[in-house]
Tab-separated table of C-alpha atoms and ligand atoms in Angstrom:
chain	number	residue	atom	x	y	z
A	1021	MET	CA	0.038	-0.015	-0.121
A	1022	THR	CA	1.499	3.323	-1.100
A	1023	LYS	CA	0.479	7.323	-0.817
A	1024	ILE	CA	-1.050	8.061	-3.828
A	1025	VAL	CA	-2.719	11.490	-3.148
A	1026	ASN	CA	-0.894	14.365	-1.520
A	1027	SER	CA	-0.751	17.992	-2.890
A	1028	TRP	CA	-0.999	21.469	-0.707
A	1029	ASN	CA	-0.167	23.913	-3.503
A	1030	ASP	CA	0.488	24.309	-7.261
A	1031	PHE	CA	4.223	24.792	-7.122
A	1032	ASP	CA	5.849	22.005	-5.145
A	1033	PRO	CA	7.603	18.932	-7.321
A	1034	LEU	CA	4.778	17.369	-9.354
A	1035	LYS	CA	4.675	13.701	-9.548
A	1036	HIS	CA	0.950	12.541	-10.459
A	1037	VAL	CA	-1.154	14.360	-12.449
A	1038	ILE	CA	-4.449	13.989	-14.222
A	1039	VAL	CA	-4.799	15.374	-17.839
A	1040	GLY	CA	-8.416	15.681	-19.163
A	1041	LYS	CA	-9.772	14.451	-22.427
A	1042	ALA	CA	-11.880	16.172	-25.214
A	1043	ASP	CA	-14.014	13.023	-26.191
A	1044	PHE	CA	-17.823	13.948	-26.578
A	1045	THR	CA	-17.399	17.604	-25.465
A	1046	VAL	CA	-20.540	19.451	-26.143
A	1047	ILE	CA	-21.182	23.192	-26.374
A	1048	PRO	CA	-24.145	23.192	-23.726
A	1049	ASP	CA	-27.318	25.215	-24.377
A	1050	GLU	CA	-27.817	28.534	-22.453
A	1051	GLU	CA	-28.829	28.262	-18.748
A	1052	PRO	CA	-29.114	30.717	-15.736
A	1053	ALA	CA	-25.236	30.544	-14.908
A	1054	THR	CA	-23.925	30.166	-18.201
A	1055	SER	CA	-25.711	33.044	-19.700
A	1056	GLU	CA	-23.841	35.649	-17.818
A	1057	LYS	CA	-20.326	33.922	-18.368
A	1058	VAL	CA	-20.515	33.999	-22.360
A	1059	PRO	CA	-19.459	37.672	-23.429
A	1060	VAL	CA	-22.285	39.419	-25.279
A	1061	ASP	CA	-20.494	39.760	-28.665
A	1062	SER	CA	-19.217	35.856	-28.507
A	1063	GLU	CA	-19.757	33.716	-31.424
A	1064	MET	CA	-20.988	31.152	-28.700
A	1065	ARG	CA	-24.070	33.141	-28.129
A	1066	GLY	CA	-27.081	30.859	-29.215
A	1067	MET	CA	-24.648	28.028	-30.286
A	1068	TRP	CA	-25.086	24.654	-28.658
A	1069	GLY	CA	-24.464	20.864	-29.376
A	1070	PRO	CA	-21.508	18.451	-29.963
A	1071	ARG	CA	-18.226	20.200	-30.830
A	1072	PRO	CA	-17.144	19.172	-34.584
A	1073	THR	CA	-15.367	16.102	-34.550
A	1074	GLU	CA	-11.978	17.271	-36.184
A	1075	THR	CA	-11.861	19.960	-33.543
A	1076	VAL	CA	-12.185	17.074	-30.500
A	1077	GLU	CA	-9.383	15.283	-32.618
A	1078	LYS	CA	-7.090	18.224	-32.446
A	1079	ALA	CA	-7.842	19.074	-28.804
A	1080	ASN	CA	-7.119	15.411	-27.856
A	1081	GLU	CA	-3.882	15.652	-29.440
A	1082	ALA	CA	-2.742	18.595	-27.545
A	1083	LEU	CA	-3.627	16.922	-24.414
A	1084	ASP	CA	-1.806	13.886	-25.442
A	1085	ARG	CA	1.059	16.242	-26.033
A	1086	LEU	CA	0.995	17.625	-22.577
A	1087	ALA	CA	0.490	13.931	-21.362
A	1088	LYS	CA	3.787	12.824	-22.968
A	1089	GLU	CA	5.780	16.028	-21.847
A	1090	LEU	CA	4.733	15.265	-18.308
A	1091	GLU	CA	5.722	11.443	-18.647
A	1092	ASN	CA	8.822	12.347	-19.865
A	1093	ARG	CA	9.849	14.329	-16.976
A	1094	GLY	CA	8.919	11.348	-14.823
A	1095	VAL	CA	5.410	12.697	-13.991
A	1096	LYS	CA	2.968	9.794	-13.717
A	1097	VAL	CA	-0.404	10.690	-15.894
A	1098	ASP	CA	-3.977	9.392	-15.345
A	1099	ARG	CA	-6.880	10.390	-17.562
A	1100	PRO	CA	-10.545	10.663	-17.113
A	1101	THR	CA	-13.133	8.089	-18.367
A	1102	PRO	CA	-14.953	9.863	-21.275
A	1103	ILE	CA	-18.742	10.029	-21.035
A	1104	GLN	CA	-21.435	10.633	-23.827
A	1105	TRP	CA	-22.245	14.435	-22.663
A	1106	ASN	CA	-24.605	14.572	-25.722
A	1107	GLN	CA	-27.761	13.501	-23.816
A	1108	ALA	CA	-30.359	15.095	-21.712
A	1109	MET	CA	-29.673	15.085	-17.802
A	1110	MET	CA	-31.999	15.392	-15.229
A	1111	THR	CA	-32.404	15.840	-11.333
A	1112	PRO	CA	-35.608	16.571	-9.297
A	1113	ASP	CA	-34.806	20.103	-9.718
A	1114	PHE	CA	-33.947	20.364	-13.136
A	1115	ARG	CA	-33.453	19.061	-16.457
A	1116	VAL	CA	-30.553	20.226	-19.169
A	1117	PRO	CA	-30.346	19.105	-22.734
A	1118	SER	CA	-26.593	17.647	-22.485
A	1119	GLY	CA	-23.415	17.798	-20.318
A	1120	GLN	CA	-20.309	19.338	-21.258
A	1121	THR	CA	-16.971	17.705	-20.981
A	1122	GLN	CA	-14.185	15.949	-18.839
A	1123	MET	CA	-11.342	18.305	-20.293
A	1124	PRO	CA	-10.748	20.692	-17.466
A	1125	PRO	CA	-10.340	18.508	-14.317
A	1126	ARG	CA	-9.237	21.864	-12.508
A	1127	ASP	CA	-12.932	22.995	-12.252
A	1128	ILE	CA	-14.011	20.019	-10.844
A	1129	LEU	CA	-11.541	18.338	-8.380
A	1130	LEU	CA	-9.785	19.910	-5.353
A	1131	THR	CA	-6.814	18.347	-3.743
A	1132	MET	CA	-6.305	19.202	-0.376
A	1133	GLY	CA	-3.517	16.955	1.255
A	1134	ASN	CA	-4.527	13.507	1.168
A	1135	GLU	CA	-8.289	14.649	0.007
A	1136	ILE	CA	-9.482	15.227	-3.513
A	1137	MET	CA	-13.072	16.409	-3.312
A	1138	ALA	CA	-15.595	16.903	-6.078
A	1139	SER	CA	-16.725	20.521	-6.138
A	1140	ALA	CA	-20.383	22.196	-6.266
A	1141	ASN	CA	-20.215	23.698	-9.561
A	1142	SER	CA	-23.128	26.295	-10.644
A	1143	PHE	CA	-23.470	25.201	-14.025
A	1144	ARG	CA	-26.213	22.701	-14.552
A	1145	CYS	CA	-24.579	21.150	-17.423
A	1146	ARG	CA	-21.732	20.378	-15.319
A	1147	TYR	CA	-23.734	18.697	-12.467
A	1148	PHE	CA	-22.639	15.000	-13.187
A	1149	GLU	CA	-19.113	15.852	-14.687
A	1150	TYR	CA	-17.579	14.453	-11.692
A	1151	LEU	CA	-18.506	11.050	-12.537
A	1152	ALA	CA	-15.791	10.979	-15.388
A	1153	TYR	CA	-13.158	11.052	-12.576
A	1154	TRP	CA	-14.826	8.451	-10.225
A	1155	PRO	CA	-13.225	5.431	-11.631
A	1156	LEU	CA	-9.651	7.276	-10.996
A	1157	MET	CA	-10.695	8.075	-7.339
A	1158	ASN	CA	-11.981	4.478	-6.934
A	1159	GLN	CA	-8.640	3.079	-7.911
A	1160	TYR	CA	-6.804	5.538	-5.590
A	1161	PHE	CA	-9.219	4.678	-2.985
A	1162	GLU	CA	-8.194	0.994	-3.404
A	1163	GLU	CA	-4.781	1.878	-3.272
A	1164	ASP	CA	-3.988	4.321	-0.969
A	1165	PRO	CA	-5.525	3.892	2.485
A	1166	GLU	CA	-4.963	7.192	3.804
A	1167	PHE	CA	-6.902	8.734	0.394
A	1168	LYS	CA	-9.941	10.690	1.482
A	1169	TRP	CA	-12.414	10.461	-1.486
A	1170	SER	CA	-15.107	13.112	-0.933
A	1171	GLN	CA	-18.038	15.235	-2.528
A	1172	ALA	CA	-18.897	18.749	-1.606
A	1173	PRO	CA	-22.689	19.103	-0.690
A	1174	ARG	CA	-24.203	18.851	-3.971
A	1175	PRO	CA	-26.215	22.288	-4.819
A	1176	ARG	CA	-29.891	21.828	-6.026
A	1177	LEU	CA	-29.498	24.626	-8.452
A	1178	THR	CA	-33.148	25.351	-8.625
A	1179	ASP	CA	-34.168	28.758	-9.932
A	1180	LYS	CA	-33.481	30.148	-6.148
A	1181	SER	CA	-29.646	29.870	-6.973
A	1182	TYR	CA	-29.791	32.321	-9.791
A	1183	LYS	CA	-31.092	35.975	-9.846
A	1184	HIS	CA	-33.680	36.469	-12.297
A	1185	ASN	CA	-33.130	38.612	-15.249
A	1186	TYR	CA	-29.868	39.121	-14.162
A	1187	TYR	CA	-28.412	38.868	-17.531
A	1188	ASP	CA	-29.400	41.587	-20.273
A	1189	GLU	CA	-27.717	41.604	-23.630
A	1190	GLN	CA	-28.185	45.751	-23.590
A	1191	ILE	CA	-25.556	45.848	-20.308
A	1192	ALA	CA	-22.616	47.871	-21.479
A	1193	LEU	CA	-19.055	47.006	-20.243
A	1194	GLU	CA	-18.940	49.579	-17.851
A	1195	GLU	CA	-21.807	48.610	-15.888
A	1196	ARG	CA	-20.802	44.731	-16.229
A	1197	LEU	CA	-17.413	45.959	-14.566
A	1198	GLU	CA	-19.442	47.984	-12.058
A	1199	ARG	CA	-21.379	44.961	-11.090
A	1200	THR	CA	-18.594	42.403	-10.630
A	1201	ALA	CA	-16.588	45.024	-8.668
A	1202	ASN	CA	-19.447	45.328	-6.268
A	1203	LEU	CA	-19.629	41.399	-5.958
A	1204	ASP	CA	-22.962	41.179	-7.876
A	1205	PHE	CA	-22.981	38.151	-9.764
A	1206	VAL	CA	-26.054	35.960	-11.303
A	1207	THR	CA	-25.821	33.329	-8.394
A	1208	THR	CA	-27.667	34.077	-5.333
A	1209	GLU	CA	-26.566	33.126	-1.481
A	1210	ALA	CA	-29.277	30.188	-1.600
A	1211	GLU	CA	-26.837	27.408	-1.231
A	1212	PRO	CA	-22.802	27.099	-1.355
A	1213	MET	CA	-21.645	26.867	-4.917
A	1214	TRP	CA	-17.932	26.451	-6.219
A	1215	ASP	CA	-15.688	25.519	-8.962
A	1216	ALA	CA	-12.450	24.095	-7.642
A	1217	ALA	CA	-10.541	26.382	-10.235
A	1218	ASP	CA	-11.725	29.263	-7.985
A	1219	VAL	CA	-9.613	28.109	-5.210
A	1220	LEU	CA	-5.915	28.909	-4.903
A	1221	ARG	CA	-4.140	26.728	-2.298
A	1222	LEU	CA	-1.180	28.024	-0.494
A	1223	GLY	CA	-0.764	25.585	2.112
A	1224	LYS	CA	-2.630	26.576	5.161
A	1225	ASP	CA	-4.120	29.634	3.394
A	1226	LEU	CA	-6.840	29.106	0.842
A	1227	PHE	CA	-7.674	32.294	-1.427
A	1228	ILE	CA	-10.900	31.901	-3.084
A	1229	GLN	CA	-12.319	33.794	-5.897
A	1230	HIS	CA	-15.829	35.321	-5.273
A	1231	GLY	CA	-17.105	35.581	-8.805
A	1232	LEU	CA	-19.627	34.146	-11.404
A	1233	THR	CA	-18.899	30.497	-10.115
A	1234	THR	CA	-18.298	30.716	-6.641
A	1235	ASN	CA	-20.432	32.304	-4.253
A	1236	ARG	CA	-19.824	33.542	-0.563
A	1237	LYS	CA	-21.533	31.016	1.182
A	1238	ALA	CA	-19.088	28.563	-0.276
A	1239	MET	CA	-16.499	30.701	1.729
A	1240	GLU	CA	-18.272	30.051	4.754
A	1241	TRP	CA	-18.721	26.503	3.725
A	1242	PHE	CA	-15.044	25.874	3.503
A	1243	LYS	CA	-14.171	27.696	6.763
A	1244	ARG	CA	-16.225	25.379	8.744
A	1245	TYR	CA	-14.725	22.275	6.575
A	1246	TYR	CA	-11.307	23.023	6.987
A	1247	PRO	CA	-11.049	24.748	10.219
A	1248	GLU	CA	-7.209	24.215	10.201
A	1249	HIS	CA	-7.101	26.615	6.994
A	1250	ARG	CA	-7.471	30.481	6.770
A	1251	ILE	CA	-9.884	31.178	3.868
A	1252	HIS	CA	-9.648	34.474	2.269
A	1253	ALA	CA	-12.117	35.647	0.053
A	1254	VAL	CA	-10.367	37.611	-3.039
A	1255	ASN	CA	-11.977	39.376	-5.976
A	1256	PHE	CA	-10.650	40.935	-9.119
A	1257	PRO	CA	-12.232	44.257	-10.142
A	1258	GLY	CA	-11.224	44.918	-14.056
A	1259	ASP	CA	-12.633	41.234	-14.993
A	1260	PRO	CA	-15.938	41.469	-16.653
A	1261	TYR	CA	-16.401	37.645	-16.411
A	1262	PRO	CA	-14.765	36.562	-13.045
A	1263	ILE	CA	-14.418	32.818	-13.492
A	1264	HIS	CA	-11.662	30.702	-12.232
A	1265	ILE	CA	-8.508	32.516	-10.169
A	1266	ASP	CA	-6.229	30.763	-12.680
A	1267	ALA	CA	-5.878	32.958	-15.410
A	1268	THR	CA	-5.834	35.970	-12.806
A	1269	PHE	CA	-3.603	35.134	-9.939
A	1270	VAL	CA	-1.002	32.257	-10.332
A	1271	PRO	CA	1.975	31.623	-8.245
A	1272	LEU	CA	5.050	30.198	-9.535
A	1273	ARG	CA	6.989	29.347	-6.301
A	1274	PRO	CA	7.135	30.239	-2.577
A	1275	GLY	CA	6.719	34.279	-2.452
A	1276	LEU	CA	6.062	34.738	-6.270
A	1277	ILE	CA	2.773	35.307	-7.938
A	1278	ILE	CA	1.909	36.722	-11.419
A	1279	ASN	CA	-1.201	38.798	-11.530
A	1280	ASN	CA	-3.090	39.413	-14.597
A	1281	PRO	CA	-2.566	43.391	-14.965
A	1282	GLU	CA	-6.362	43.937	-16.362
A	1283	ARG	CA	-7.406	42.107	-12.896
A	1284	ARG	CA	-5.400	43.501	-10.228
A	1285	LEU	CA	-5.402	42.375	-6.656
A	1286	PRO	CA	-7.072	45.469	-4.712
A	1287	GLU	CA	-4.644	47.318	-2.535
A	1288	GLU	CA	-6.718	46.219	0.978
A	1289	GLN	CA	-6.268	42.467	-0.378
A	1290	ARG	CA	-2.579	42.908	-1.017
A	1291	LYS	CA	-1.586	43.394	2.517
A	1292	ILE	CA	-1.454	39.840	3.674
A	1293	PHE	CA	1.117	39.088	0.436
A	1294	GLU	CA	3.001	42.318	1.355
A	1295	ALA	CA	3.395	41.695	5.179
A	1296	ASN	CA	4.815	38.147	4.235
A	1297	ASP	CA	7.508	39.291	1.583
A	1298	TRP	CA	5.373	37.867	-1.330
A	1299	GLN	CA	6.210	39.540	-4.597
A	1300	ILE	CA	3.155	39.881	-7.130
A	1301	VAL	CA	4.433	41.202	-10.584
A	1302	ASP	CA	2.103	41.899	-13.488
A	1303	ALA	CA	1.698	38.804	-15.916
A	1304	ALA	CA	3.203	39.304	-19.706
A	1305	PRO	CA	0.802	40.313	-22.205
A	1306	PRO	CA	-1.242	37.596	-24.164
A	1307	ALA	CA	0.603	37.049	-27.699
A	1308	HIS	CA	-2.826	36.728	-29.029
A	1309	LYS	CA	-5.484	39.354	-29.581
A	1310	GLU	CA	-8.649	36.854	-29.402
A	1311	PRO	CA	-9.143	33.304	-28.193
A	1312	PRO	CA	-9.422	30.600	-30.407
A	1313	PRO	CA	-12.907	29.775	-32.273
A	1314	LEU	CA	-15.749	28.647	-30.110
A	1315	CYS	CA	-13.626	29.138	-26.952
A	1316	TYR	CA	-15.281	30.570	-23.414
A	1317	SER	CA	-11.820	31.564	-21.960
A	1318	SER	CA	-10.243	34.869	-22.402
A	1319	VAL	CA	-6.678	35.374	-24.181
A	1320	TRP	CA	-5.388	35.669	-20.636
A	1321	LEU	CA	-4.953	31.620	-20.847
A	1322	SER	CA	-1.573	32.761	-21.755
A	1323	MET	CA	-0.665	32.901	-17.910
A	1324	ASN	CA	-2.529	29.814	-17.183
A	1325	CYS	CA	0.633	27.467	-16.898
A	1326	LEU	CA	1.465	24.440	-14.932
A	1327	VAL	CA	4.262	24.567	-12.486
A	1328	LEU	CA	6.335	21.595	-12.154
A	1329	ASP	CA	8.470	22.496	-9.339
A	1330	HIS	CA	9.975	25.832	-8.058
A	1331	LYS	CA	12.040	26.112	-11.270
A	1332	ASN	CA	10.373	24.339	-14.372
A	1333	VAL	CA	6.991	25.575	-15.849
A	1334	ILE	CA	4.953	24.619	-18.658
A	1335	VAL	CA	3.809	27.612	-20.803
A	1336	GLU	CA	1.870	27.384	-23.999
A	1337	ALA	CA	4.217	27.305	-27.186
A	1338	SER	CA	2.763	30.476	-28.607
A	1339	GLU	CA	2.664	32.595	-25.741
A	1340	VAL	CA	6.164	34.041	-26.521
A	1341	HIS	CA	5.687	37.007	-24.090
A	1342	GLN	CA	4.960	34.727	-21.214
A	1343	LEU	CA	7.715	32.254	-21.898
A	1344	GLU	CA	10.254	35.157	-21.968
A	1345	GLN	CA	8.806	36.633	-18.664
A	1346	MET	CA	9.203	33.068	-17.078
A	1347	GLU	CA	13.019	33.547	-17.571
A	1348	LYS	CA	13.310	36.787	-16.415
A	1349	LEU	CA	11.512	35.518	-13.140
A	1350	GLY	CA	14.191	32.858	-12.860
A	1351	MET	CA	12.047	29.955	-13.837
A	1352	ASN	CA	12.810	27.677	-16.763
A	1353	PRO	CA	9.799	27.682	-18.984
A	1354	ILE	CA	8.940	24.519	-20.936
A	1355	PRO	CA	6.877	25.063	-24.175
A	1356	VAL	CA	4.155	22.730	-25.111
A	1357	ASP	CA	1.617	23.325	-28.077
A	1358	PHE	CA	-1.581	23.358	-26.588
A	1359	ARG	CA	-3.940	26.265	-28.088
A	1360	ASP	CA	-5.915	23.480	-29.907
A	1361	ALA	CA	-7.346	22.589	-26.435
A	1362	TYR	CA	-8.301	25.825	-25.327
A	1363	ALA	CA	-11.925	25.764	-26.480
A	1364	PHE	CA	-12.741	22.724	-24.439
A	1365	GLY	CA	-12.166	24.143	-21.049
A	1366	GLY	CA	-9.075	26.042	-20.670
A	1367	GLY	CA	-5.212	26.045	-20.619
A	1368	LEU	CA	-2.588	24.035	-19.190
A	1369	HIS	CA	-3.565	24.610	-15.705
A	1370	CYS	CA	-7.425	23.948	-16.522
A	1371	ALA	CA	-6.787	21.004	-18.413
A	1372	THR	CA	-5.258	19.149	-15.242
A	1373	ALA	CA	-5.764	18.189	-11.709
A	1374	ASP	CA	-2.874	17.456	-8.808
A	1375	VAL	CA	-2.774	13.937	-7.566
A	1376	TYR	CA	0.584	14.116	-5.887
A	1377	ARG	CA	2.995	17.105	-5.392
A	1378	GLU	CA	5.842	16.487	-2.773
A	1379	GLY	CA	6.028	18.666	0.224
A	1380	ASP	CA	3.717	19.345	3.284
A	1381	CYS	CA	0.993	21.914	4.509
A	1382	GLU	CA	3.425	24.926	4.912
A	1383	ASP	CA	2.269	28.263	6.537
A	1384	TYR	CA	3.512	31.099	3.993
A	1385	PHE	CA	1.632	33.669	5.817
A	1386	SER	CA	2.942	33.487	9.293
A	1387	THR	CA	2.612	37.245	9.782
A	1388	GLN	CA	-0.538	38.278	10.838
A	1389	VAL	CA	-2.241	41.635	9.600
A	1390	GLU	CA	-5.597	43.009	9.815
A	1391	ASP	CA	-6.625	40.935	6.772
A	1392	PRO	CA	-10.104	42.263	4.991
A	1393	THR	CA	-10.153	39.229	2.982
A	1394	LEU	CA	-10.505	36.805	5.872
A	1395	VAL	CA	-14.029	35.232	6.017
B	808	LIG	N1	-10.796	28.738	-16.636
B	808	LIG	C1	-9.728	29.914	-16.548
B	808	LIG	C2	-10.466	31.036	-17.528
B	808	LIG	C3	-10.291	32.514	-17.088
B	808	LIG	C4	-10.448	33.391	-18.305
B	808	LIG	O1	-11.116	33.205	-19.055
B	808	LIG	O2	-9.626	34.508	-18.192
């Protein structure tokens, strides 16, 4: 019997990881939570149905390239079991015409030490996505006697979980930015809802983005579930579609974070980092003006990198500015051609979920300050 699962952050030496798969990915029909996420001028508006086969094949080639690169570097790679997402799905509370994908495990699985927890996503179309990872969870459970296989309270996602008429095509960008800065999102506080990719793990401290996919009640739930941890509720004004922290605020090693310059962490929320000598630097600009076709994510997937250890980091091969910045920051960037997978759920960090990183649960923020972000 061996220890299979252990990870407390995004930068200690990576030894075992899950890489997603693009098979059967569907563009989901509009629903309360997704309509707010898709930009008004996006070609995605009004689109739904299975993604074209040739794009699925190309995305899988990109995911396989990433898996190969990791294996060549001694990282064990596991893959989910694809599910036929092009079928109606139903609970006692809602019915949706399809699911979505098993490409970005980072949105679904949160690794906290020897525990992997499936999240409480606010998109109805993602309600059953965790099932694609269940065969792996079962395997880890059989092999690792210390592995804690868990599931956050399942949200019901009834109409009470969303603000009605929140989405309006006529909203100007300025108003959208004002709303997000004021923490006014489509989700209500009816029940805890969160995506695992909104949770930045830094040992004892969890910095959780309050945005389109994670609400305030989730922070309170985290506080009670993980009483040994400090829960910080962060937000990033400047982002009209705040979803997932990993194209906004990305740690590279202890003491160093790159921050999206269009979504800077507010001064008040920086205090905890400053008091503990963490450096927050503006991320390099993306190399592309637009995301690839039929992509939900922004061009800032440029900074959605996968850190292998305190020195080595995988960066998308066409992101020349981000590659260059990594070198300047003392990192060794490893380019991997991955852009063909972006439309299926994000970048290199999104497409992976930690199973094992060396290291323990460290206290990186031992200097206590008056912290407005503490829940
Ligand atoms: N899943 C990360 C997407 C963030 C962004 O679109 O900027």
